[in-house]
Tab-separated table of C-alpha atoms in Angstrom:
chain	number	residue	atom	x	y	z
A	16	UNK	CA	0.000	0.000	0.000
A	17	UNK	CA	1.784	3.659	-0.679
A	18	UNK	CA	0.958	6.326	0.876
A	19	UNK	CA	-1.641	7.597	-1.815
A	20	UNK	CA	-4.013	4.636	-0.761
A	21	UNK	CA	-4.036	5.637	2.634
A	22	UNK	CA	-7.389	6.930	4.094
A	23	UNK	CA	-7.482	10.436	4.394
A	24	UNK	CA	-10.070	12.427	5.848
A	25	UNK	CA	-12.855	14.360	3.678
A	26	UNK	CA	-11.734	17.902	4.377
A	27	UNK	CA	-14.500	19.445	1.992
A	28	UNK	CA	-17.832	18.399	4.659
A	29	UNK	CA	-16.237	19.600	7.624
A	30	UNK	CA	-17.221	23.375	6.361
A	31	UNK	CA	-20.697	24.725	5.612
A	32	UNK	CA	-22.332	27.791	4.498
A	33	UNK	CA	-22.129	30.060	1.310
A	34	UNK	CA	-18.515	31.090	-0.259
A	35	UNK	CA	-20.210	33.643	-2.564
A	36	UNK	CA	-19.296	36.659	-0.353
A	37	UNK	CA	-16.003	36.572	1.552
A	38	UNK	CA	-14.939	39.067	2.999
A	39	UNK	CA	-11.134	40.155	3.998
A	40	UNK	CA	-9.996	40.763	7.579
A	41	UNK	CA	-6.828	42.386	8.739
A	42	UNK	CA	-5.858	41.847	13.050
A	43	UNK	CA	-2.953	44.250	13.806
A	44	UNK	CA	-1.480	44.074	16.920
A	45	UNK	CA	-3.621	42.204	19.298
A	46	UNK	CA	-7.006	40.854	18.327
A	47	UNK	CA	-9.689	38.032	18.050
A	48	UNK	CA	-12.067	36.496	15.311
A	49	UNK	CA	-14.994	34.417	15.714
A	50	UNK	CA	-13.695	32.376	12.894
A	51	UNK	CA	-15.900	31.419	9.706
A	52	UNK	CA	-15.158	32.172	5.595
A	53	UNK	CA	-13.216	35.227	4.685
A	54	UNK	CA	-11.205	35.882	1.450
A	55	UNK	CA	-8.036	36.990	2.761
A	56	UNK	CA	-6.886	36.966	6.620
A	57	UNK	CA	-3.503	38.887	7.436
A	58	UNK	CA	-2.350	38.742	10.791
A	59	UNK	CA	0.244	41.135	12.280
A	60	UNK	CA	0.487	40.449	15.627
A	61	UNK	CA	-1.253	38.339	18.355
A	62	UNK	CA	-4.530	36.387	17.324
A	63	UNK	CA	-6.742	34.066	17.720
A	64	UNK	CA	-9.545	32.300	16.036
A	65	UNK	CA	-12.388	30.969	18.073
A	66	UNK	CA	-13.696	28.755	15.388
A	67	UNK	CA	-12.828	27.078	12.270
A	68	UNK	CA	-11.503	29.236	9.551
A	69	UNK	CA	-12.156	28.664	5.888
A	70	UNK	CA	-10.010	31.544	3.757
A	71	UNK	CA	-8.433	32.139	0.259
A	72	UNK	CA	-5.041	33.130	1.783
A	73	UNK	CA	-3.919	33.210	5.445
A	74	UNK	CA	-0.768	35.468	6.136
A	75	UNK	CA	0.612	35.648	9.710
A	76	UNK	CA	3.529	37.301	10.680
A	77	UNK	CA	3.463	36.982	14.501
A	78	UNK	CA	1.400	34.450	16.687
A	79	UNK	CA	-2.115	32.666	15.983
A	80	UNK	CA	-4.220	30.305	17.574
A	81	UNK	CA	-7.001	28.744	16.230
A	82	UNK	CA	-9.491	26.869	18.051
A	83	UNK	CA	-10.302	24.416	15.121
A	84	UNK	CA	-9.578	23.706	11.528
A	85	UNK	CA	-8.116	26.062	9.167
A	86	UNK	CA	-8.706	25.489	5.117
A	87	UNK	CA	-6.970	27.957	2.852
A	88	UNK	CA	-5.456	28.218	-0.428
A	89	UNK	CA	-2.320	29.611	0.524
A	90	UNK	CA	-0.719	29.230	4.299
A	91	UNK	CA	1.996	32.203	4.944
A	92	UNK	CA	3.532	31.751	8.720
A	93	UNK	CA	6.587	33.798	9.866
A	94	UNK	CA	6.219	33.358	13.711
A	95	UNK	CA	3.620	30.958	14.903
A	96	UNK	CA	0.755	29.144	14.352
A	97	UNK	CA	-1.485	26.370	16.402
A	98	UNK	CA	-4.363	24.467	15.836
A	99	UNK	CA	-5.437	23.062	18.869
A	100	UNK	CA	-9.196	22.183	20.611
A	101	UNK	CA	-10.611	24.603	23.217
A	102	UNK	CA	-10.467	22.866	26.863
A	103	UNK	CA	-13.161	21.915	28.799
A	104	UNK	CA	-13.564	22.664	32.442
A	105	UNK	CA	-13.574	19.545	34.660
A	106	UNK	CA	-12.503	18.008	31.544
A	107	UNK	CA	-10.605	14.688	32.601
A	108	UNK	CA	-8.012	14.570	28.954
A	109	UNK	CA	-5.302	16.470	29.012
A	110	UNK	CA	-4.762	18.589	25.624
A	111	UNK	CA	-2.806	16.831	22.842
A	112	UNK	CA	-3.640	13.750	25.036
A	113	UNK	CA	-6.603	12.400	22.645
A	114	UNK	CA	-7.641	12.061	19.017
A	115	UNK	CA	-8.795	14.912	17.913
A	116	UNK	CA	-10.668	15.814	14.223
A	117	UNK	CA	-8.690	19.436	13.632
A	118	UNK	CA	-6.493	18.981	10.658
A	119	UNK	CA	-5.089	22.094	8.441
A	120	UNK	CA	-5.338	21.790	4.584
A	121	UNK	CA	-3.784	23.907	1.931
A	122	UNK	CA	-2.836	23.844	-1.676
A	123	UNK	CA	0.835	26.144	-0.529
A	124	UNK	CA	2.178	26.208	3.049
A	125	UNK	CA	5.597	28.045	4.319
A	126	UNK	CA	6.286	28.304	8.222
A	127	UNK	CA	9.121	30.321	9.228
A	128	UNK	CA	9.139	29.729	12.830
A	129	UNK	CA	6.309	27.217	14.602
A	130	UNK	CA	3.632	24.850	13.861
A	131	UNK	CA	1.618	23.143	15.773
A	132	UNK	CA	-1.517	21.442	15.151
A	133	UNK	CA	-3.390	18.869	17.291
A	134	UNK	CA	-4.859	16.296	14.307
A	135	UNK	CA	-3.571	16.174	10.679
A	136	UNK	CA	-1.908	18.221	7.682
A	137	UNK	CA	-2.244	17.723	4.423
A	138	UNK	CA	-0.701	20.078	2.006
A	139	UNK	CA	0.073	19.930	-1.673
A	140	UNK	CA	3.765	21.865	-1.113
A	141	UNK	CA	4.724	22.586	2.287
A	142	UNK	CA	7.746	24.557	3.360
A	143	UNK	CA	8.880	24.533	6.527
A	144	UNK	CA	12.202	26.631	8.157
A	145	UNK	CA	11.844	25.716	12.032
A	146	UNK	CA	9.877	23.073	14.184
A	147	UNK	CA	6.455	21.619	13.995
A	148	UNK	CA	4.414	18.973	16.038
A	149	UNK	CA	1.744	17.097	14.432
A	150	UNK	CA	-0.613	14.830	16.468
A	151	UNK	CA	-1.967	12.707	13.551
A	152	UNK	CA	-0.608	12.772	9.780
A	153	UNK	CA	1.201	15.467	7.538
A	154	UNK	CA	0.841	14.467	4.207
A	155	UNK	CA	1.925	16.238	0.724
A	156	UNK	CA	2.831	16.025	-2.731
A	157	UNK	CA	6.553	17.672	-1.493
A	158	UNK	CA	7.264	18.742	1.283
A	159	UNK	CA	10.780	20.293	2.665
A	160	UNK	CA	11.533	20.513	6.044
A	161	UNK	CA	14.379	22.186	7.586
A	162	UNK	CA	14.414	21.750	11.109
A	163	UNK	CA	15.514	23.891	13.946
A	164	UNK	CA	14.193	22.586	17.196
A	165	UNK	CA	12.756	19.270	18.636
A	166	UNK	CA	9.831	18.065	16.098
A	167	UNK	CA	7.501	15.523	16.063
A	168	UNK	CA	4.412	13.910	13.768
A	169	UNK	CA	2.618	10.484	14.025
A	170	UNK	CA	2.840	9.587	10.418
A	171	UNK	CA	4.280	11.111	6.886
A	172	UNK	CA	3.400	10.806	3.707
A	173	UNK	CA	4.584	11.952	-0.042
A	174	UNK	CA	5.783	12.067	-2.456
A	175	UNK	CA	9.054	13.969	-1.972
A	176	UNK	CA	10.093	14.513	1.337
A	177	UNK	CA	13.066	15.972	2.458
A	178	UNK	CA	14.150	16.648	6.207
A	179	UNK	CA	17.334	18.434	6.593
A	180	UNK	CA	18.876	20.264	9.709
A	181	UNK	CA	18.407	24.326	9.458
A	182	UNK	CA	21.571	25.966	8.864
A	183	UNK	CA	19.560	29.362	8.109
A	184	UNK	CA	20.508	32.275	10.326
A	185	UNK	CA	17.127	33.809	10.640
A	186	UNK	CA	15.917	31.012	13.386
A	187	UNK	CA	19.361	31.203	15.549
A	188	UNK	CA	18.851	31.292	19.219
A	189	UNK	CA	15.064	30.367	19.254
A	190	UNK	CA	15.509	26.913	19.731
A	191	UNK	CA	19.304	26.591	21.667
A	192	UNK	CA	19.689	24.309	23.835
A	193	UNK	CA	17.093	21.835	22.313
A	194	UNK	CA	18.298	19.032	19.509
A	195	UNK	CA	16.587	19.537	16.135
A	196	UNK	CA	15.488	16.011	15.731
A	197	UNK	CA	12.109	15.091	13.986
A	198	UNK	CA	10.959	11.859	15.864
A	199	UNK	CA	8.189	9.835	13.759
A	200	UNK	CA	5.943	6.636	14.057
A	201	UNK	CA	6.138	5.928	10.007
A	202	UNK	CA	7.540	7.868	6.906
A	203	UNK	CA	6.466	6.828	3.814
A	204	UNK	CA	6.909	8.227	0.118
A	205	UNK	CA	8.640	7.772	-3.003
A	206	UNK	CA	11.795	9.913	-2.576
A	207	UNK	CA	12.884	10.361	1.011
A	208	UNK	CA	15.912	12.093	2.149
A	209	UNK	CA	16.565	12.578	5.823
A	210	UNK	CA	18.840	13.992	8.267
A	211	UNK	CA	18.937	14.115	12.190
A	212	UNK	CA	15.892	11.952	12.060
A	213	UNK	CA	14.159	8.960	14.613
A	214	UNK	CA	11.788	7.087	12.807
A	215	UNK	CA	10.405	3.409	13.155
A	216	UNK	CA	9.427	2.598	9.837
A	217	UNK	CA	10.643	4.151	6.925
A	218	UNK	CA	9.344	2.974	3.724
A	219	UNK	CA	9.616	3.854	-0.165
A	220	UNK	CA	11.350	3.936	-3.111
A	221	UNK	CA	14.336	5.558	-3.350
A	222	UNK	CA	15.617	6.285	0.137
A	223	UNK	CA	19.219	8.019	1.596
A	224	UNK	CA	19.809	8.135	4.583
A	225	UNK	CA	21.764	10.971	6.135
A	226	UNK	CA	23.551	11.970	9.203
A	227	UNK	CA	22.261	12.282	12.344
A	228	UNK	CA	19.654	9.145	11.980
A	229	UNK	CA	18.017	6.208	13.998
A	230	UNK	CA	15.677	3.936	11.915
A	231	UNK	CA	14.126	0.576	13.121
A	232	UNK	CA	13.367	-0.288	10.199
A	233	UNK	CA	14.104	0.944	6.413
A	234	UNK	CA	12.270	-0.542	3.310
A	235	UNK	CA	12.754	0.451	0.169
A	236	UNK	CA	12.616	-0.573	-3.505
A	237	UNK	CA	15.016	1.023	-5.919
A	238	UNK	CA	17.871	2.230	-3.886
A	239	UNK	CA	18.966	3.119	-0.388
A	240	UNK	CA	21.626	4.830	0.877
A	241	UNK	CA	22.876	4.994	4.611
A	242	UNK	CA	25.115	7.697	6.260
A	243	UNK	CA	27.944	6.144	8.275
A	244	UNK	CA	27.041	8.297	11.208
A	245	UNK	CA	23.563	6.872	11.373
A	246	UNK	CA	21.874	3.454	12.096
A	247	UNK	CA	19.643	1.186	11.042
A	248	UNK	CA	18.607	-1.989	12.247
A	249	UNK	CA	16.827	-3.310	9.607
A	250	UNK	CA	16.990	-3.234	5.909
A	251	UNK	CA	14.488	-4.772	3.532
A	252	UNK	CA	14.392	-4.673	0.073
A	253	UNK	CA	10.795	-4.678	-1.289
A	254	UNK	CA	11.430	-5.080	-4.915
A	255	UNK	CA	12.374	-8.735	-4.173
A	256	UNK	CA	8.967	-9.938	-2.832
């Protein structure tokens, strides 16, 4: 099974209502939204969303939170931006604790900074300078990751992926102290390329290895390649079954 088989959840019924007038919005400097459908959202600043938000284009350049799912176009992010469920008093789970149905969705994403989201991602090109946790699955046609700080997702899938250590200047002395290590249950695709990465499963095509990596297990098809300052403990080779 690749990873275009997989089940993936029907983003288009989660959202309701009319889309023949959006309007823009604009938060500058501190400010809230109820959520709902807009054309373009720009944030400059501190926000935060108290619903789900359905857009053409979100731009943030600063700090969001959004208490649901966010649909859009095009995902701009220089700063930070969450997804996460609003807690319940007396609730027993702690957040991030349980499944949750919040996923983001784009056709373009580029974080410079954070993302977090509490449930899945799944983006057609996603760009990412920083560090990222993902509770469920980040998924995309290509995706390329360069991470600065600990990061972490359930499952991947694509079909490019590359995961490289930031060497940018922009993000120095955010994250020191911490290792920039993306930890995963399974990455799957047909052209992976990782670095400083701790994975169980990774499974695919045509597969190299870099520095800086711990893999339980690697199966690929046409190739593989393994850095000499990484291991892995098992190697299959699927084109022989």
């Amino acid at each position: 099974m690749t990873w275009r088989e997989r089940d993936v959840i029907d983003l288009n019924n989660h959202f309701a209502g009319s889309l023949d007038k959006k309007h823009d919005i604009s938060i500058i400097g501190d400010g809230s939204s109820s959520g709902g459908v807009y054309g373009k959202v720009k944030v400059v600043g501190d926000s935060s969303f108290n619903d789900n938000l359905f857009c053409d284009q979100f731009k943030c350049t600063g700090t969001s939170v959004i208490y649901g799912s966010l649909k859009s176009t095009d995902i701009k992010i220089t700063g930070t931006l969450t997804l996460k469920e609003r807690s319940v008093v007396g609730s027993d789970e702690q957040e991030g604790n349980h499944a949750s149905n919040l996923y983001a969705k784009a056709e373009h994403m580029k974080v410079v900074g954070e993302l977090h989201v509490s449930g899945d991602c799944q983006v057609e090109n996603m760009k990412l300078n920083g560090r990222f946790t993902i509770t469920g699955t980040l998924s995309a046609e290509s995706m390329t990751l360069k991470i600065m700080g600990p990061s972490e997702v359930k499952e991947m899938g694509g079909s490019i992926i590359s995961v490289k250590n930031s060497r940018g200047k922009l993000l120095e002395g955010l994250f020191t102290g911490n290792k920039s290590i993306l930890k995963a249950d399974l990455i799957e695709g047909d052209e992976i390329e990782l670095e400083n990465t701790e994975a169980e499963v990774v499974r695919g095509d045509k597969i190299k290895i870099g520095p800086g990596c711990r893999i339980g297990t690697v199966e690929y098809r046409s190739s593989l390649q393994i850095h000499p300052q990484s291991e892995v403990l098992v190697q299959s080779n699927r084109s022989l079954d």
